[in-house]
PDB file of C-alpha atoms in Angstrom:
ATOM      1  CA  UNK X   3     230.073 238.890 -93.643  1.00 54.00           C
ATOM      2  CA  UNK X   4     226.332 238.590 -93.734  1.00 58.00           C
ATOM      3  CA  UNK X   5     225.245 237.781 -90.146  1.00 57.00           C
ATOM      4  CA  UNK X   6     221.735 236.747 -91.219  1.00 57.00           C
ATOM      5  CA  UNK X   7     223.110 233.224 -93.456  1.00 57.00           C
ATOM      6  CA  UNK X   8     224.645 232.077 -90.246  1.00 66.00           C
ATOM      7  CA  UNK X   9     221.186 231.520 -88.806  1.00 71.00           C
ATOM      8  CA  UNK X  10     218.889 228.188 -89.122  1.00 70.00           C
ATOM      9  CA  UNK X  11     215.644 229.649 -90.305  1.00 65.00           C
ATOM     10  CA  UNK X  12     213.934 226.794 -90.016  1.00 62.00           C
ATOM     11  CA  UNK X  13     215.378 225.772 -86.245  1.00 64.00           C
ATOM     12  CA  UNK X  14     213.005 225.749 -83.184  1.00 58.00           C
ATOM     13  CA  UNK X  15     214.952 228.283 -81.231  1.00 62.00           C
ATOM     14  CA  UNK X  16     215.040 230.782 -84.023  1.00 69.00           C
ATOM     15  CA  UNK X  17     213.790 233.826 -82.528  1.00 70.00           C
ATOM     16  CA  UNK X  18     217.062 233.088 -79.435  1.00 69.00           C
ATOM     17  CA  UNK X  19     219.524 233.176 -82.622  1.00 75.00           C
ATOM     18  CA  UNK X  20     217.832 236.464 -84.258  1.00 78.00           C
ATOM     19  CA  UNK X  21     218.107 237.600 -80.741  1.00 76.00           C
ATOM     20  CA  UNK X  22     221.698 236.792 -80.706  1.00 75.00           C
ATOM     21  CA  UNK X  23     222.825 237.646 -83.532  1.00 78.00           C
ATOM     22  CA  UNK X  24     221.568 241.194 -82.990  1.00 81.00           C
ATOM     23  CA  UNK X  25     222.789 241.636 -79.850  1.00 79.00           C
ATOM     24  CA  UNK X  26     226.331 241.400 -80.616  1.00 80.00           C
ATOM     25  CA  UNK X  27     226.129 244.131 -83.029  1.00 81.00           C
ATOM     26  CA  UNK X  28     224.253 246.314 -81.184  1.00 82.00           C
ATOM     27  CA  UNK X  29     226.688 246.173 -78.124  1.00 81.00           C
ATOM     28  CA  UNK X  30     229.564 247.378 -80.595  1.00 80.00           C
ATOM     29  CA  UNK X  31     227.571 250.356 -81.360  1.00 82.00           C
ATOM     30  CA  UNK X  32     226.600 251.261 -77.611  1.00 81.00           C
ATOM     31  CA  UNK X  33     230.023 250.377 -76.319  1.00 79.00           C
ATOM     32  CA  UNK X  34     231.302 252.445 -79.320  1.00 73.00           C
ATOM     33  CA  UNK X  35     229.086 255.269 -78.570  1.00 75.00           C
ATOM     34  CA  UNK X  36     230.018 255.324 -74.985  1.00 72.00           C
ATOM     35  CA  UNK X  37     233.812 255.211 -75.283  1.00 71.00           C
ATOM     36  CA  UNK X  38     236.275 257.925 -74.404  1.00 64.00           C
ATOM     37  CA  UNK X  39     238.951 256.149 -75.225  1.00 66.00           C
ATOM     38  CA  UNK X  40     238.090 255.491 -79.260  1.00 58.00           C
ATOM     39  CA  UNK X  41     239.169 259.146 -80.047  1.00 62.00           C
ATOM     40  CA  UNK X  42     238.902 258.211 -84.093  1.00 72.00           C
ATOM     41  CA  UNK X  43     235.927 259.596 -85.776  1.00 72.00           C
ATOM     42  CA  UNK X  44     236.804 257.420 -88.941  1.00 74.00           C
ATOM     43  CA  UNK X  45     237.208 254.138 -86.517  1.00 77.00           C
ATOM     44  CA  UNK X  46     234.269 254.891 -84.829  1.00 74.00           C
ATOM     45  CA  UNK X  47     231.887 255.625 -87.842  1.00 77.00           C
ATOM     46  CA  UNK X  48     233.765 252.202 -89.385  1.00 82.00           C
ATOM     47  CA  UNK X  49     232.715 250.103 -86.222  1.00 80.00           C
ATOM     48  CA  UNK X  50     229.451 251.261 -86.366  1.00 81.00           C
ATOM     49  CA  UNK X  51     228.576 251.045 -90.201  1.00 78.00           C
ATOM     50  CA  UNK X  52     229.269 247.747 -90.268  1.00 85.00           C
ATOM     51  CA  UNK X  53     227.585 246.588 -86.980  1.00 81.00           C
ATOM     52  CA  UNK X  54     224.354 248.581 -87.856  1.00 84.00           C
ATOM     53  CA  UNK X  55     224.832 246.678 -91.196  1.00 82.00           C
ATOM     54  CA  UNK X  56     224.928 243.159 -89.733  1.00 83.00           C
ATOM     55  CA  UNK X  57     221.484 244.081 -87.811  1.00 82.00           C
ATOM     56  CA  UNK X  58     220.194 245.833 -91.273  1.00 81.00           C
ATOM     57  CA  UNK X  59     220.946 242.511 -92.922  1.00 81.00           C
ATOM     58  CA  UNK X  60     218.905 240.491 -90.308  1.00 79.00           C
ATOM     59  CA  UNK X  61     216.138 242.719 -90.459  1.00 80.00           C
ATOM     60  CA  UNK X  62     215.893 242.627 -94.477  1.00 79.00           C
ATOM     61  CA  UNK X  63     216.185 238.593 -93.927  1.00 77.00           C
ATOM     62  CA  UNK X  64     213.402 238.526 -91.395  1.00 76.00           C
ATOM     63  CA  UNK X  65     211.215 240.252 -93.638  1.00 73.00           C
ATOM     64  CA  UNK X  66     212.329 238.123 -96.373  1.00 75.00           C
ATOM     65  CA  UNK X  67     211.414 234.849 -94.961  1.00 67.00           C
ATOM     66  CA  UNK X  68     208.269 236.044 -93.328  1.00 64.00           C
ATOM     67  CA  UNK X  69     206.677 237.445 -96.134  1.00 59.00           C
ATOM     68  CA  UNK X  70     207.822 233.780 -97.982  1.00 59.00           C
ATOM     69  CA  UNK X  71     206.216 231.958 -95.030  1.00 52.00           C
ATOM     70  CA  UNK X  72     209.498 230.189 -94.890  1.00 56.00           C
ATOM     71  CA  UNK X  73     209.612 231.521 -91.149  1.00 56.00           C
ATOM     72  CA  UNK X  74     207.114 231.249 -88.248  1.00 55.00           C
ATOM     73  CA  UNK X  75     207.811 233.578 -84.929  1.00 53.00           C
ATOM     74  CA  UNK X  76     205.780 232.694 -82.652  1.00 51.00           C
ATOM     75  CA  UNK X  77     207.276 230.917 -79.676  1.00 53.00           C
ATOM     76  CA  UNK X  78     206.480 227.436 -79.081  1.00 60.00           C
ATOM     77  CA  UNK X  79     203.679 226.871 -76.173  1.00 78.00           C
ATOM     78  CA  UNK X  80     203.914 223.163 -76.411  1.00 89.00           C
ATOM     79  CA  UNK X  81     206.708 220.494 -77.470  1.00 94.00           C
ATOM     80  CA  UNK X  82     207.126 219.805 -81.043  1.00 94.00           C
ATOM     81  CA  UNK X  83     206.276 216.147 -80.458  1.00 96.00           C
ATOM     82  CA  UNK X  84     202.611 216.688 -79.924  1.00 95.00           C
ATOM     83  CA  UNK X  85     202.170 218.279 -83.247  1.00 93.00           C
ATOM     84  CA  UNK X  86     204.037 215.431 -85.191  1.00 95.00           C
ATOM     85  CA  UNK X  87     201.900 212.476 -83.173  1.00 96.00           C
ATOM     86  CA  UNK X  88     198.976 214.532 -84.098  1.00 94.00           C
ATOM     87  CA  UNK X  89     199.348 214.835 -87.765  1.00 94.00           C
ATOM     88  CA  UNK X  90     201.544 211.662 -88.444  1.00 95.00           C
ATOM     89  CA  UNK X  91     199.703 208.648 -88.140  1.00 95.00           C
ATOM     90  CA  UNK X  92     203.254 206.473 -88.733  1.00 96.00           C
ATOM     91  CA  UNK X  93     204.586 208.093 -85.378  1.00 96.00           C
ATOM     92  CA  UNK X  94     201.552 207.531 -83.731  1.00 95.00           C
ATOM     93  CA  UNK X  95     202.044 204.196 -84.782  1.00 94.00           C
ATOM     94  CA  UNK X  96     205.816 204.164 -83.303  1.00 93.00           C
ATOM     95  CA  UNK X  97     204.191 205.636 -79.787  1.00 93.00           C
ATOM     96  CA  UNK X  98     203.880 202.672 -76.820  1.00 88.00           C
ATOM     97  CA  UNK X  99     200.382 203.915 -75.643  1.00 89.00           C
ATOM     98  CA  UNK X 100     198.493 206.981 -76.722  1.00 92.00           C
ATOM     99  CA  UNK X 101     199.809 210.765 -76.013  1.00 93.00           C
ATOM    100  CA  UNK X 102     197.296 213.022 -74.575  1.00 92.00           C
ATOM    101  CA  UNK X 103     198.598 216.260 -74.100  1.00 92.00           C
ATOM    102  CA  UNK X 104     196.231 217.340 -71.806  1.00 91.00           C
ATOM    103  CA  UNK X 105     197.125 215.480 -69.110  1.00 92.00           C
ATOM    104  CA  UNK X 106     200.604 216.054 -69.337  1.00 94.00           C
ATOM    105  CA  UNK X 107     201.436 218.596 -66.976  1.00 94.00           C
ATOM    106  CA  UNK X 108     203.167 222.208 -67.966  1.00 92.00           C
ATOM    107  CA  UNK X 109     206.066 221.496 -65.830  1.00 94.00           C
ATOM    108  CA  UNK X 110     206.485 218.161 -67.943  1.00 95.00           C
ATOM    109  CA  UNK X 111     205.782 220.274 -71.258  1.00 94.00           C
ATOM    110  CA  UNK X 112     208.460 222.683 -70.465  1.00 93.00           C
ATOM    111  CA  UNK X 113     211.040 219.715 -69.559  1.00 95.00           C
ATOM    112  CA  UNK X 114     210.131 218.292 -73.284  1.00 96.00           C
ATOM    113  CA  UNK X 115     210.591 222.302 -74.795  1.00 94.00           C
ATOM    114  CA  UNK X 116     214.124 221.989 -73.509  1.00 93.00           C
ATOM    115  CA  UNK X 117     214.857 218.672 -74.322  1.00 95.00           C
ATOM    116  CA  UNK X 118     213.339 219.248 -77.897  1.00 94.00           C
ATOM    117  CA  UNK X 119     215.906 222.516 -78.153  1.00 91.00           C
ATOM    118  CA  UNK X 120     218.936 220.130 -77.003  1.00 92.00           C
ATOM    119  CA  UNK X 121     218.142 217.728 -79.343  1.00 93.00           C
ATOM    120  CA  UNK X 122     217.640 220.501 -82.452  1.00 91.00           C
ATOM    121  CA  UNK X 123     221.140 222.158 -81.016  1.00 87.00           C
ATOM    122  CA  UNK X 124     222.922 218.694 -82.361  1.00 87.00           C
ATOM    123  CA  UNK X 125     221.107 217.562 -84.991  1.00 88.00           C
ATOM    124  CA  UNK X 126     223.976 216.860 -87.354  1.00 85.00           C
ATOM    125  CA  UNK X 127     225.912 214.746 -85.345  1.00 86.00           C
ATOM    126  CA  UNK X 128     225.325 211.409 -86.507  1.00 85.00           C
ATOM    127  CA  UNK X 129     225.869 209.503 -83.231  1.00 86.00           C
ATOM    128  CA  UNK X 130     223.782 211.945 -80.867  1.00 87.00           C
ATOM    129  CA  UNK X 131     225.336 210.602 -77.113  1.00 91.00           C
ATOM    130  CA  UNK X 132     222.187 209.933 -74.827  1.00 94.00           C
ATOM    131  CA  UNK X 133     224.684 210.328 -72.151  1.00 93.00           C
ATOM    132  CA  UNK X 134     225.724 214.125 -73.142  1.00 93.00           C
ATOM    133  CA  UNK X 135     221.624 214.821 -73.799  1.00 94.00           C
ATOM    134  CA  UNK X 136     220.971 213.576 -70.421  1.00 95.00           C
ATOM    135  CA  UNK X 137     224.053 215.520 -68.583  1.00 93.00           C
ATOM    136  CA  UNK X 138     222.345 218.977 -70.356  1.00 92.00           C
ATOM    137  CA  UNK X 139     219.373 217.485 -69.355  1.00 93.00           C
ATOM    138  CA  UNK X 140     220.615 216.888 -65.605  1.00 93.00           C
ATOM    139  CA  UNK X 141     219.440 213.908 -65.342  1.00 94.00           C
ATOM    140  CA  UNK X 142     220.797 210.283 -65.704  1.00 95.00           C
ATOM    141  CA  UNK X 143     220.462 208.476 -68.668  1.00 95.00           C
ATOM    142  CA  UNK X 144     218.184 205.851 -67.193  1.00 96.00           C
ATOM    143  CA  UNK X 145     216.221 208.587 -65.918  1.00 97.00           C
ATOM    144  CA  UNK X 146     215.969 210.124 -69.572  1.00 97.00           C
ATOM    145  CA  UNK X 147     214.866 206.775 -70.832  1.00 97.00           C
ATOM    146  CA  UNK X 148     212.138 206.254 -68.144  1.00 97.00           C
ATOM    147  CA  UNK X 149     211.108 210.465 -68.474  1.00 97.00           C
ATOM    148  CA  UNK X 150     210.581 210.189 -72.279  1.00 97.00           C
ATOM    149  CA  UNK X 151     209.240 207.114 -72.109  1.00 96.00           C
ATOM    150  CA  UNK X 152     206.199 207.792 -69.522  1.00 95.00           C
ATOM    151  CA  UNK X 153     205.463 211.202 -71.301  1.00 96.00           C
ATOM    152  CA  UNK X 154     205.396 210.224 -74.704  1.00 96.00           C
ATOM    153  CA  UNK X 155     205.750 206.571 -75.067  1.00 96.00           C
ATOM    154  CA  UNK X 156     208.723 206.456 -76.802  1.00 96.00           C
ATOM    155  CA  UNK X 157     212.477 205.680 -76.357  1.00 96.00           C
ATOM    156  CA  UNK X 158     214.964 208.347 -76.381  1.00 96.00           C
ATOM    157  CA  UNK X 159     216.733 206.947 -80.289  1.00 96.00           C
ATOM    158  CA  UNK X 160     212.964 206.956 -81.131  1.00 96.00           C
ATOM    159  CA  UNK X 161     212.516 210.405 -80.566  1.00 97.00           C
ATOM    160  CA  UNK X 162     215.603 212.215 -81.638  1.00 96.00           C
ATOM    161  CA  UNK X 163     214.429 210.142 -85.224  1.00 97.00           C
ATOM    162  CA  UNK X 164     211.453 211.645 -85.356  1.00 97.00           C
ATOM    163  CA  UNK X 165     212.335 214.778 -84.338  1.00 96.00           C
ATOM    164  CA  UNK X 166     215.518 214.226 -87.367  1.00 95.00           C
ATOM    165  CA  UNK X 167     213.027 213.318 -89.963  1.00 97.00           C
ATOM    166  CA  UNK X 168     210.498 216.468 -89.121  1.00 95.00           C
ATOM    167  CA  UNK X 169     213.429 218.923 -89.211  1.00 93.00           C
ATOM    168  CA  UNK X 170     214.334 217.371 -93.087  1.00 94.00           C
ATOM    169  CA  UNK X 171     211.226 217.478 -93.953  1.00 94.00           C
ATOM    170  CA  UNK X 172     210.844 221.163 -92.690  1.00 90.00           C
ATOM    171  CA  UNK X 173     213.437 221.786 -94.908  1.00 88.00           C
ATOM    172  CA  UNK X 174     212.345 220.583 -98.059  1.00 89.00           C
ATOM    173  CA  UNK X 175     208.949 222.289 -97.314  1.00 87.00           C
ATOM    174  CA  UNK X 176     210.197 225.297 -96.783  1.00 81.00           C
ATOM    175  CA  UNK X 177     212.804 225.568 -99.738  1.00 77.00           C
ATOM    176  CA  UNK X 178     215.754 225.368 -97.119  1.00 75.00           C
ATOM    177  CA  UNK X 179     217.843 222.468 -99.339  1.00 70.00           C
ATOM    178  CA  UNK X 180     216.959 220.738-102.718  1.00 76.00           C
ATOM    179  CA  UNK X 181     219.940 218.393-102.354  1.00 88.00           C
ATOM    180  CA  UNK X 182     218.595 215.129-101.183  1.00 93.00           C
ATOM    181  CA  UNK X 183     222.575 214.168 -99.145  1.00 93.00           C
ATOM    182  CA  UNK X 184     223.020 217.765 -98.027  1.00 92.00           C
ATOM    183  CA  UNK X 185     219.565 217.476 -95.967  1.00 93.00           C
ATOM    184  CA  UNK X 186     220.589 213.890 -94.802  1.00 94.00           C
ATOM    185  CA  UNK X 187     224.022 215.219 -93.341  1.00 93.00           C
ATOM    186  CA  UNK X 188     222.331 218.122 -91.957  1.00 91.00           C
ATOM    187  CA  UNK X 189     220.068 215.441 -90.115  1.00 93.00           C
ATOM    188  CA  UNK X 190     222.494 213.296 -88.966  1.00 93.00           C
ATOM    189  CA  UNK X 191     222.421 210.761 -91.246  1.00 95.00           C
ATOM    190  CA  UNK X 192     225.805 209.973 -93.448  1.00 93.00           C
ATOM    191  CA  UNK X 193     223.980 207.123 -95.000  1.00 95.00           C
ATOM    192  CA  UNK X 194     221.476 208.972 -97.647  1.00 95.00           C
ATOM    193  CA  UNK X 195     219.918 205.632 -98.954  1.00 96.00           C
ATOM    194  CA  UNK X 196     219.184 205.009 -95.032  1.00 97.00           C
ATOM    195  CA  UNK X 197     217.833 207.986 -94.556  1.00 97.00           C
ATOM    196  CA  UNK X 198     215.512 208.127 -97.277  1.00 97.00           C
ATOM    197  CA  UNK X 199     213.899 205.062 -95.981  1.00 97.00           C
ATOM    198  CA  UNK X 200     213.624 206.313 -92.645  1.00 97.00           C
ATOM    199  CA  UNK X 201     212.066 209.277 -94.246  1.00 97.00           C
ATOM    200  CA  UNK X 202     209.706 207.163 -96.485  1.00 97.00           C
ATOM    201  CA  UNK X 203     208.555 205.375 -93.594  1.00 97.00           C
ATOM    202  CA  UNK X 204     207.971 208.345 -91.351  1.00 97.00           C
ATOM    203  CA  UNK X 205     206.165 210.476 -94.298  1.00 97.00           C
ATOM    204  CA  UNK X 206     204.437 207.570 -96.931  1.00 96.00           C
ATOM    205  CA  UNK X 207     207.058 210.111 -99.398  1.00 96.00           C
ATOM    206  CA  UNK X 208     210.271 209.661 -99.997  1.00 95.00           C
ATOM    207  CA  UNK X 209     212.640 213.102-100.060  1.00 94.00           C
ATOM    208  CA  UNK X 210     212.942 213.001-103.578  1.00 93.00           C
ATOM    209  CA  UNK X 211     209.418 212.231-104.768  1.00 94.00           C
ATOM    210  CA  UNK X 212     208.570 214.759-102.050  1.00 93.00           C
ATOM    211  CA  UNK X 213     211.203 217.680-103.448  1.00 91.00           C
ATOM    212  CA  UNK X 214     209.995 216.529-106.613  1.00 90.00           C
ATOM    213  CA  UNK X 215     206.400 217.711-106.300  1.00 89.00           C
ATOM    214  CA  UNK X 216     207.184 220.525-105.163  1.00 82.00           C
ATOM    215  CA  UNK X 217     208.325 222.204-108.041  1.00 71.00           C
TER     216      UNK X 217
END
C-alpha cells in the first residue's frame, strides 16, 4: 500500500500527517533492528523493505508536490481566517465588525490555530456538531459562540463555511479533484447545486467555471 495517497496534501496540518505517517514505519525498522527475538533474516529484511518503502514513497511524494507547488510546508504562524478576510472581500462582507489581527492577541491566535485544525479534521461531515467542536475545544458551546464571535465577528456555522469553501477551492487550485460532487462531499456538502452557490457567493466563480479556466 502506498502510505503517501492516504495523506491530504492540501490539509492545514499536513506536515503532523507526513510526520505520522513516517513515524510508524520508521519504528518497525528500529524495533526490528533492535529485536532478539526476530531470529529470521528473511522476516527481518521483509519488515524492513517494505517499511523503508512506505517512507521512500512519502519522500518521492513530497518532492513531487513541492516541486508542483501543489504543497506549501511552512507551518502556519497565524489562523487561516485572517488570510481569507484579507483577500475575500465577500467574507469580509459576512464579518460583524472589522478583523484586525494585530490586536488580537497570540494566545487568542493560537486558540483559532486549533480550532481551525478541529474544524479541517471533520470537514466531510455534513452536519459538523458545534457541541463535539466545542467539547475538543473545552469549552461550552455558548462559550464557542461568544469566543468566535468577539475575535472574528462571525458565528461558529459562519466560519466552518468559510473555512469549507476555502478548502474546495484549495482543491481545485491545486489540481486535488476535477469532479465538481466529489469536492462538494469532501466539503461537507451532499447537496452539489447548494454548494456551488455557496461557492459562487464566497468566490464571484462558480466551481465549474472556476475548474474550467483552469485548463
Amino acid at each position: 500500500m502506498n502510505t503517501a495517497r492516504n495523506i491530504d496534501w492540501s490539509s492545514p496540518d499536513i506536515l503532523e500527517q507526513i510526520i505520522q505517517n513516517i513515524k510508524h514505519p520508521l519504528e518497525n525498522i528500529i524495533s526490528v533492528s533492535k529485536s532478539t527475538t526476530l531470529h529470521h533474516k528473511e522476516k527481518k529484511d521483509e519488515i524492513i523493505f517494505s517499511s523503508s518503502k512506505e517512507i521512500s514513497d512519502i519522500i518521492e511524494e513530497i518532492m513531487l508536490k513541492t516541486k508542483s507547488k501543489a504543497l506549501n510546508l511552512t507551518f502556519r504562524s497565524r489562523p487561516e481566517i485572517f488570510e481569507i478576510y484579507e483577500s475575500n472581500e465577500n467574507v469580509r462582507e459576512l464579518c460583524a465588525n472589522e478583523i484586525n489581527p494585530q490586536k488580537i492577541a497570540k494566545i487568542d491566535q493560537d486558540w483559532l490555530i486549533n480550532l481551525e485544525k478541529e474544524i479541517y479534521g471533520s470537514l466531510n461531515q455534513n452536519e459538523l456538531s458545534l457541541y463535539e467542536l466545542s467539547y475538543k475545544m473545552a469549552v461550552s458551546e455558548r462559550q464557542l459562540h461568544r469566543k468566535v464571535g468577539s475575535l472574528v465577528y462571525l458565528t461558529p456555522n459562519k466560519y466552518i463555511r468559510i473555512l469549507r469553501l476555502h478548502k474546495a477551492k484549495q482543491m481545485i487550485d491545486n489540481y486535488i479533484q476535477k469532479s465538481i460532487s466529489q469536492i462538494a462531499y469532501a466539503v461537507g456538502y451532499n447537496d452539489v447545486h447548494y454548494f456551488s452557490r455557496l461557492f459562487a457567493d464566497q468566490y464571484n466563480i462558480s466551481p465549474k467555471e472556476l475548474i474550467n479556466s483552469l485548463e
